[in-house]
Coordinates of C-alpha atoms and ligand atoms in Angstrom, one line a residue:
X1 CA 0.0 0.0 0.0
X2 CA 1.4 3.5 -0.9
X3 CA 1.3 6.4 1.5
X4 CA -1.3 8.2 -0.6
X5 CA -3.5 5.0 -0.4
X6 CA -3.2 5.1 3.4
X7 CA -3.9 8.8 3.6
X8 CA -7.1 8.3 1.5
X9 CA -8.4 5.6 3.8
X10 CA -7.4 6.6 7.3
X11 CA -5.2 9.1 9.3
X12 CA -1.5 8.4 8.9
X13 CA 1.4 8.9 11.3
X14 CA 5.0 9.2 10.3
X15 CA 8.5 10.5 11.3
X16 CA 11.2 12.5 9.6
X17 CA 14.9 11.9 10.2
X18 CA 18.0 13.5 8.8
X19 CA 21.2 11.9 7.6
X20 CA 23.8 12.3 10.3
X21 CA 27.1 13.9 9.3
X22 CA 29.4 11.6 11.4
X23 CA 29.9 7.8 11.7
X24 CA 28.9 8.1 15.4
X25 CA 25.7 9.8 14.4
X26 CA 25.0 7.1 11.8
X27 CA 25.5 4.4 14.3
X28 CA 23.2 6.1 16.8
X29 CA 20.5 6.3 14.1
X30 CA 21.0 3.2 12.1
X31 CA 22.9 0.8 14.4
X32 CA 21.4 -2.2 16.1
X33 CA 19.0 -0.9 18.8
X34 CA 19.4 2.6 17.5
X35 CA 16.9 5.4 17.0
X36 CA 15.3 3.8 13.8
X37 CA 14.9 0.5 15.5
X38 CA 13.2 2.3 18.4
X39 CA 11.0 4.4 16.2
X40 CA 9.7 1.2 14.4
X41 CA 8.2 0.1 17.7
X42 CA 5.8 3.0 17.4
X43 CA 4.5 1.5 14.1
X44 CA 4.8 4.6 11.9
X45 CA 3.3 4.3 8.4
X46 CA 6.5 5.8 6.9
X47 CA 9.8 7.4 7.8
X48 CA 11.2 10.1 5.5
X49 CA 14.8 11.2 5.3
X50 CA 15.9 14.7 4.4
X51 CA 18.1 15.5 1.4
X52 CA 20.8 18.3 1.6
X53 CA 20.1 20.9 -1.1
X54 CA 22.8 20.3 -3.8
X55 CA 23.0 16.7 -2.8
X56 CA 25.7 17.3 -0.2
X57 CA 24.6 14.3 2.0
X58 CA 23.1 12.1 -0.7
X59 CA 25.3 9.1 0.2
X60 CA 24.1 9.1 3.9
X61 CA 20.5 9.8 2.8
X62 CA 20.5 6.7 0.7
X63 CA 22.2 4.7 3.4
X64 CA 19.5 5.6 5.9
X65 CA 16.7 4.9 3.4
X66 CA 18.2 1.5 2.4
X67 CA 18.3 0.5 6.0
X68 CA 14.6 1.5 6.4
X69 CA 13.7 -0.5 3.3
X70 CA 15.8 -3.6 4.4
X71 CA 14.2 -3.6 7.8
X72 CA 10.7 -3.7 6.2
X73 CA 8.9 -2.2 9.1
X74 CA 7.5 0.9 7.3
X75 CA 7.7 2.7 4.0
X76 CA 10.9 4.7 3.3
X77 CA 10.4 8.2 1.7
X78 CA 13.2 10.3 0.4
X79 CA 13.2 14.0 0.2
X80 CA 14.7 15.2 -3.1
X81 CA 15.5 18.7 -4.4
X82 CA 16.3 20.4 -7.7
X83 CA 19.2 22.5 -6.4
X84 CA 22.3 22.1 -8.6
X85 CA 20.8 19.1 -10.3
X86 CA 20.7 18.5 -14.1
X87 CA 17.9 16.5 -15.7
X88 CA 20.4 13.7 -16.4
X89 CA 21.6 13.8 -12.7
X90 CA 18.0 13.7 -11.4
X91 CA 17.2 10.7 -13.6
X92 CA 20.3 8.8 -12.5
X93 CA 19.7 9.5 -8.8
X94 CA 16.0 8.7 -8.9
X95 CA 16.7 5.4 -10.8
X96 CA 19.2 4.6 -7.9
X97 CA 16.4 5.0 -5.4
X98 CA 14.1 2.8 -7.4
X99 CA 16.8 0.2 -7.8
X100 CA 16.9 0.1 -4.0
X101 CA 13.2 -0.3 -3.7
X102 CA 12.6 3.3 -2.6
X103 CA 9.6 4.5 -4.6
X104 CA 8.3 7.4 -2.5
X105 CA 9.7 10.9 -2.7
X106 CA 9.0 14.4 -1.4
X107 CA 9.6 16.6 -4.6
X108 CA 11.1 19.9 -3.5
X109 CA 12.8 22.9 -5.1
X110 CA 15.1 23.0 -2.0
X111 CA 16.3 25.9 0.1
X112 CA 18.5 28.1 -2.0
X113 CA 22.0 28.3 -0.4
X114 CA 22.7 31.8 1.0
X115 CA 23.6 34.2 -1.9
X116 CA 22.1 32.0 -4.6
X117 CA 19.3 33.5 -6.7
X118 CA 18.2 30.3 -8.5
X119 CA 18.6 26.6 -8.3
X120 CA 21.7 26.4 -10.5
X121 CA 20.2 23.3 -12.1
X122 CA 18.0 22.4 -15.1
X123 CA 14.7 22.7 -13.0
X124 CA 13.6 25.8 -11.2
X125 CA 10.6 24.9 -9.1
X126 CA 9.0 21.8 -7.5
X127 CA 6.2 22.1 -10.1
X128 CA 8.7 21.3 -12.8
X129 CA 10.3 18.5 -10.8
X130 CA 6.9 16.8 -10.3
X131 CA 6.2 17.0 -14.1
X132 CA 9.7 15.7 -15.0
X133 CA 9.4 12.7 -12.6
X134 CA 6.0 11.8 -14.0
X135 CA 7.3 12.2 -17.6
X136 CA 10.4 10.0 -17.0
X137 CA 9.1 7.5 -14.5
X138 CA 5.3 7.4 -15.0
X139 CA 3.6 6.1 -11.8
X140 CA 6.7 4.4 -10.4
X141 CA 7.0 7.0 -7.6
X142 CA 4.4 8.2 -5.1
X143 CA 5.1 11.9 -5.0
X144 CA 4.6 14.2 -2.0
X145 CA 5.0 18.0 -2.4
X146 CA 5.5 20.8 0.2
X147 CA 2.6 23.1 1.2
X148 CA 3.2 26.3 3.1
X149 CA 0.2 27.3 5.2
X150 CA 1.7 30.7 5.9
X151 CA 2.9 31.1 2.3
X152 CA 6.5 30.2 1.3
X153 CA 8.9 32.9 2.6
X154 CA 9.7 34.0 -1.0
X155 CA 6.2 33.8 -2.5
X156 CA 4.8 36.9 -4.0
X157 CA 1.4 36.3 -2.4
X158 CA -0.4 33.5 -0.6
X159 CA -2.7 33.3 -3.6
X160 CA 0.2 32.7 -5.9
X161 CA 1.6 30.1 -3.6
X162 CA -1.7 28.2 -3.6
X163 CA -1.9 28.4 -7.4
X164 CA 1.5 26.8 -7.6
X165 CA 0.3 24.1 -5.1
X166 CA -2.6 23.4 -7.5
X167 CA -0.1 23.2 -10.3
X168 CA 1.8 20.5 -8.4
X169 CA -1.4 18.6 -8.1
X170 CA -2.2 19.0 -11.8
X171 CA 1.4 17.9 -12.6
X172 CA 0.9 14.6 -10.8
X173 CA 1.6 15.0 -7.1
X174 CA -0.1 12.5 -4.7
X175 CA -0.2 14.3 -1.4
X176 CA 1.0 17.4 0.5
X177 CA 3.4 17.6 3.4
X178 CA 3.2 20.9 5.2
X179 CA 5.8 23.3 6.4
X180 CA 5.9 24.0 10.1
X181 CA 3.0 26.3 11.2
X182 CA 2.1 27.2 14.7
X183 CA -0.5 29.7 13.7
X184 CA -3.7 27.6 13.8
X185 CA -6.0 30.4 12.5
X186 CA -3.7 30.8 9.5
X187 CA -3.6 27.0 9.0
X188 CA -7.5 26.8 9.0
X189 CA -7.6 29.7 6.6
X190 CA -5.1 28.0 4.3
X191 CA -6.9 24.6 4.4
X192 CA -10.2 26.3 3.4
X193 CA -8.4 28.3 0.7
X194 CA -6.6 25.4 -1.0
X195 CA -9.8 23.4 -1.0
X196 CA -11.6 26.4 -2.6
X197 CA -8.9 26.5 -5.2
X198 CA -9.5 22.9 -6.2
X199 CA -6.6 21.3 -4.3
X200 CA -8.1 18.0 -3.1
X201 CA -4.8 16.2 -2.3
X202 CA -4.5 14.7 1.2
X203 CA -2.7 16.9 3.7
X204 CA -0.1 15.4 5.9
X205 CA 0.9 18.0 8.6
X206 CA 4.5 18.5 9.6
X207 CA 5.0 19.0 13.3
X208 CA 8.2 20.1 14.9
X209 CA 8.4 19.1 18.6
X210 CA 9.2 22.0 20.8
X211 CA 12.1 20.7 22.9
X212 CA 14.9 23.3 22.8
X213 CA 14.7 27.1 22.9
X214 CA 17.4 27.9 20.4
X215 CA 16.3 25.2 17.9
X216 CA 12.7 26.5 18.1
X217 CA 13.7 30.1 17.4
X218 CA 16.2 29.1 14.8
X219 CA 13.6 26.9 12.9
X220 CA 11.0 29.6 13.0
X221 CA 13.1 32.5 12.0
X222 CA 16.3 31.5 10.2
X223 CA 14.5 30.5 7.0
X224 CA 10.8 30.2 7.3
X225 CA 9.6 33.4 8.9
X226 CA 6.9 31.5 10.9
X227 CA 4.5 33.3 13.3
X228 CA 5.0 32.3 16.9
X229 CA 1.7 32.5 18.9
X230 CA 1.6 34.3 22.2
X231 CA 1.4 31.0 24.1
X232 CA 4.7 29.7 22.6
X233 CA 6.4 33.1 23.1
X234 CA 5.4 33.0 26.8
X235 CA 6.9 29.5 27.2
X236 CA 10.2 30.8 25.7
X237 CA 10.2 34.0 27.8
X238 CA 9.4 32.2 31.1
X239 CA 12.3 29.8 30.5
X240 CA 14.7 32.2 28.9
X241 CA 18.3 31.2 29.5
X242 CA 20.4 33.2 27.1
X243 CA 21.1 36.9 26.7
X244 CA 21.4 35.9 23.1
X245 CA 19.9 32.5 22.2
X246 CA 22.8 31.7 19.9
X247 CA 25.5 32.5 22.5
X248 CA 27.1 29.4 23.8
X249 CA 27.4 30.6 27.4
X250 CA 24.2 31.0 29.3
X251 CA 23.9 33.7 32.0
X252 CA 21.5 32.0 34.4
X253 CA 22.5 29.7 37.2
X254 CA 19.4 27.5 36.8
X255 CA 20.1 26.7 33.2
X256 CA 19.4 23.0 33.4
X257 CA 16.2 23.5 35.4
X258 CA 14.9 26.0 32.8
X259 CA 15.9 23.8 29.9
X260 CA 13.9 21.0 31.5
X261 CA 10.9 23.1 32.3
X262 CA 11.0 24.6 28.7
X263 CA 11.0 21.1 27.3
X264 CA 8.1 20.0 29.5
X265 CA 6.0 23.0 28.5
X266 CA 7.1 22.5 24.9
X267 CA 6.0 18.9 24.8
X268 CA 2.6 19.8 26.3
X269 CA 2.3 22.6 23.7
X270 CA 3.2 20.2 20.9
X271 CA 0.6 17.7 22.0
X272 CA -2.1 20.4 22.2
X273 CA -1.1 21.5 18.7
X274 CA -1.5 17.9 17.3
X275 CA -5.0 17.8 18.9
X276 CA -5.9 21.0 17.1
X277 CA -4.6 19.8 13.8
X278 CA -6.5 16.5 14.1
X279 CA -9.7 18.5 14.8
X280 CA -9.2 20.3 11.4
X281 CA -9.8 17.1 9.4
X282 CA -6.2 16.7 8.2
X283 CA -5.0 13.3 6.8
X284 CA -1.8 12.6 8.7
X285 CA 0.7 13.8 11.3
X286 CA 4.3 13.9 10.3
X287 CA 6.6 14.3 13.3
X288 CA 10.1 15.7 12.8
X289 CA 11.8 13.2 15.0
X290 CA 15.1 15.1 14.9
X291 CA 16.9 11.8 15.2
X292 CA 15.6 11.4 18.8
X293 CA 13.4 8.8 20.4
X294 CA 12.3 9.4 24.0
X295 CA 10.7 12.8 23.7
X296 CA 9.2 12.0 20.3
X297 CA 7.8 8.7 21.6
X298 CA 6.2 10.5 24.5
X299 CA 4.5 13.0 22.2
X300 CA 3.3 10.3 19.9
X301 CA 1.9 8.3 22.7
X302 CA 0.2 11.1 24.7
X303 CA -1.2 12.6 21.5
X304 CA -2.9 9.3 20.8
X305 CA -1.1 8.8 17.5
X306 CA -0.3 5.1 18.2
X307 CA -4.0 4.3 18.0
X308 CA -4.4 5.5 14.5
X309 CA -3.6 2.2 12.9
Ligands
LIG1 P1 8.4 25.5 -4.7 O1 7.1 24.9 -4.6 O2 9.1 25.4 -6.0 O3 8.2 27.1 -4.3 C1 9.4 27.9 -4.1 C2 8.9 29.4 -4.3 O4 8.7 29.6 -5.7 C3 7.6 29.7 -3.6 O5 7.7 31.0 -3.2 C4 6.5 29.6 -4.7 O6 5.4 30.5 -4.5 C5 7.3 30.0 -5.9 N1 6.9 29.2 -7.1 C6 6.6 27.9 -7.1 N2 6.4 27.4 -8.4 C7 6.5 28.5 -9.2 C8 6.5 28.7 -10.6 N3 6.1 27.7 -11.4 N4 6.7 30.0 -11.0 C9 7.0 31.0 -10.2 N5 7.2 30.8 -8.9 C10 6.9 29.6 -8.4 N6 14.7 21.5 1.9 C11 15.8 20.8 1.6 O7 16.8 21.3 1.0 N7 15.9 19.4 2.0 C12 14.9 18.8 2.5 O8 15.0 17.6 2.8 C13 13.7 19.5 2.8 N8 12.6 18.9 3.4 C14 11.5 19.6 3.6 C15 10.4 18.9 4.1 C16 9.1 19.6 4.2 C17 7.9 18.8 4.7 C18 9.0 20.9 3.8 C19 7.7 21.6 3.9 C20 10.1 21.6 3.3 C21 11.4 20.9 3.2 N9 12.5 21.6 2.7 C22 13.7 20.9 2.4 C23 12.5 23.0 2.4 C24 12.1 23.4 1.0 O9 13.0 22.9 0.1 C25 12.0 24.9 0.9 O10 10.9 25.4 1.6 C26 12.2 25.5 -0.4 O11 12.6 26.9 -0.2 C27 11.0 25.5 -1.3 O12 10.7 24.3 -1.7 P2 9.3 24.0 -2.4 O13 9.3 22.6 -2.9 O14 8.2 24.4 -1.5 O15 9.4 25.0 -3.6

């Protein structure tokens, strides 16, 4: 069964991991009894693995996905971007995934490296990538595409962004995976707006667990320009530990205590957010596992995600 078939029939639940840079990190994720083995015990429908724009980590990305495929516990999904890729290169890489039994992909333009004005490759947008994959590979891939409930940071308008999402559907995409969005009013507005625009694809919602102050601020502001609701800002303020969140040295004697209380409040916030998303009638929850198990497992369990299957 493909992920899009699952999303059409019931709510799905999945994780996202990233390819570690070091051998130690690879062992922690892919080794025996490692994070992947532990994540399988939660019975996710799929696990996706990110892809460095420009293909910088493509070897490790494939290694992680091959392990998920070989373990046979859930569907492996690769992220894939146009950045710096020629059409020939894209064909070769995608054929390699297929040869390894990986037939699900998230088709992305990719984040442009700082200073770049275009992809530096043959394809410029995810719309083109979806079309190209369908032309070259027919229905061999199940294709997910990104959706941005707040509008992509570089879009000229939310309406334009929604029109391009519709184009991804028309070009052959199977389902949508959303960008991080904490602003639930905006999410509901976007969901209504895409449906009104004729986008009927299932929506699998991306959730970043709130576990660490600097990572949360970084994720929201370094690239995506996400709105942080008052409740989330209060959690950050009440547990503030750094004069500058990116300074290594904290100024507060109770740093460890505040980190722990931040994480506790963040986990509770994440669970409430999942409740709100599920009440919107979305089709799946995709948890960014951040290559961790314990906190992510707690969120999945307490949010009731393990009972979806
Ligand atoms: P597109 O859909 O191509 O959109 C990019 C911009 O161009 C938007 O502003 C859009 O409005 C505009 N646009 C789109 N189509 C057209 C068109 N035909 N003509 C004119 N303008 C157009 N990045 C990575 O590098 N690696 C990853 O593994 C990764 N994983 C991700 C996972 C998820 C779930 C999400 C939501 C994002 C992920 N990203 C990843 C980030 C993503 O690559 C960036 O958000 C990127 O900047 C845009 O990708 P996209 O596929 O949304 O681009």
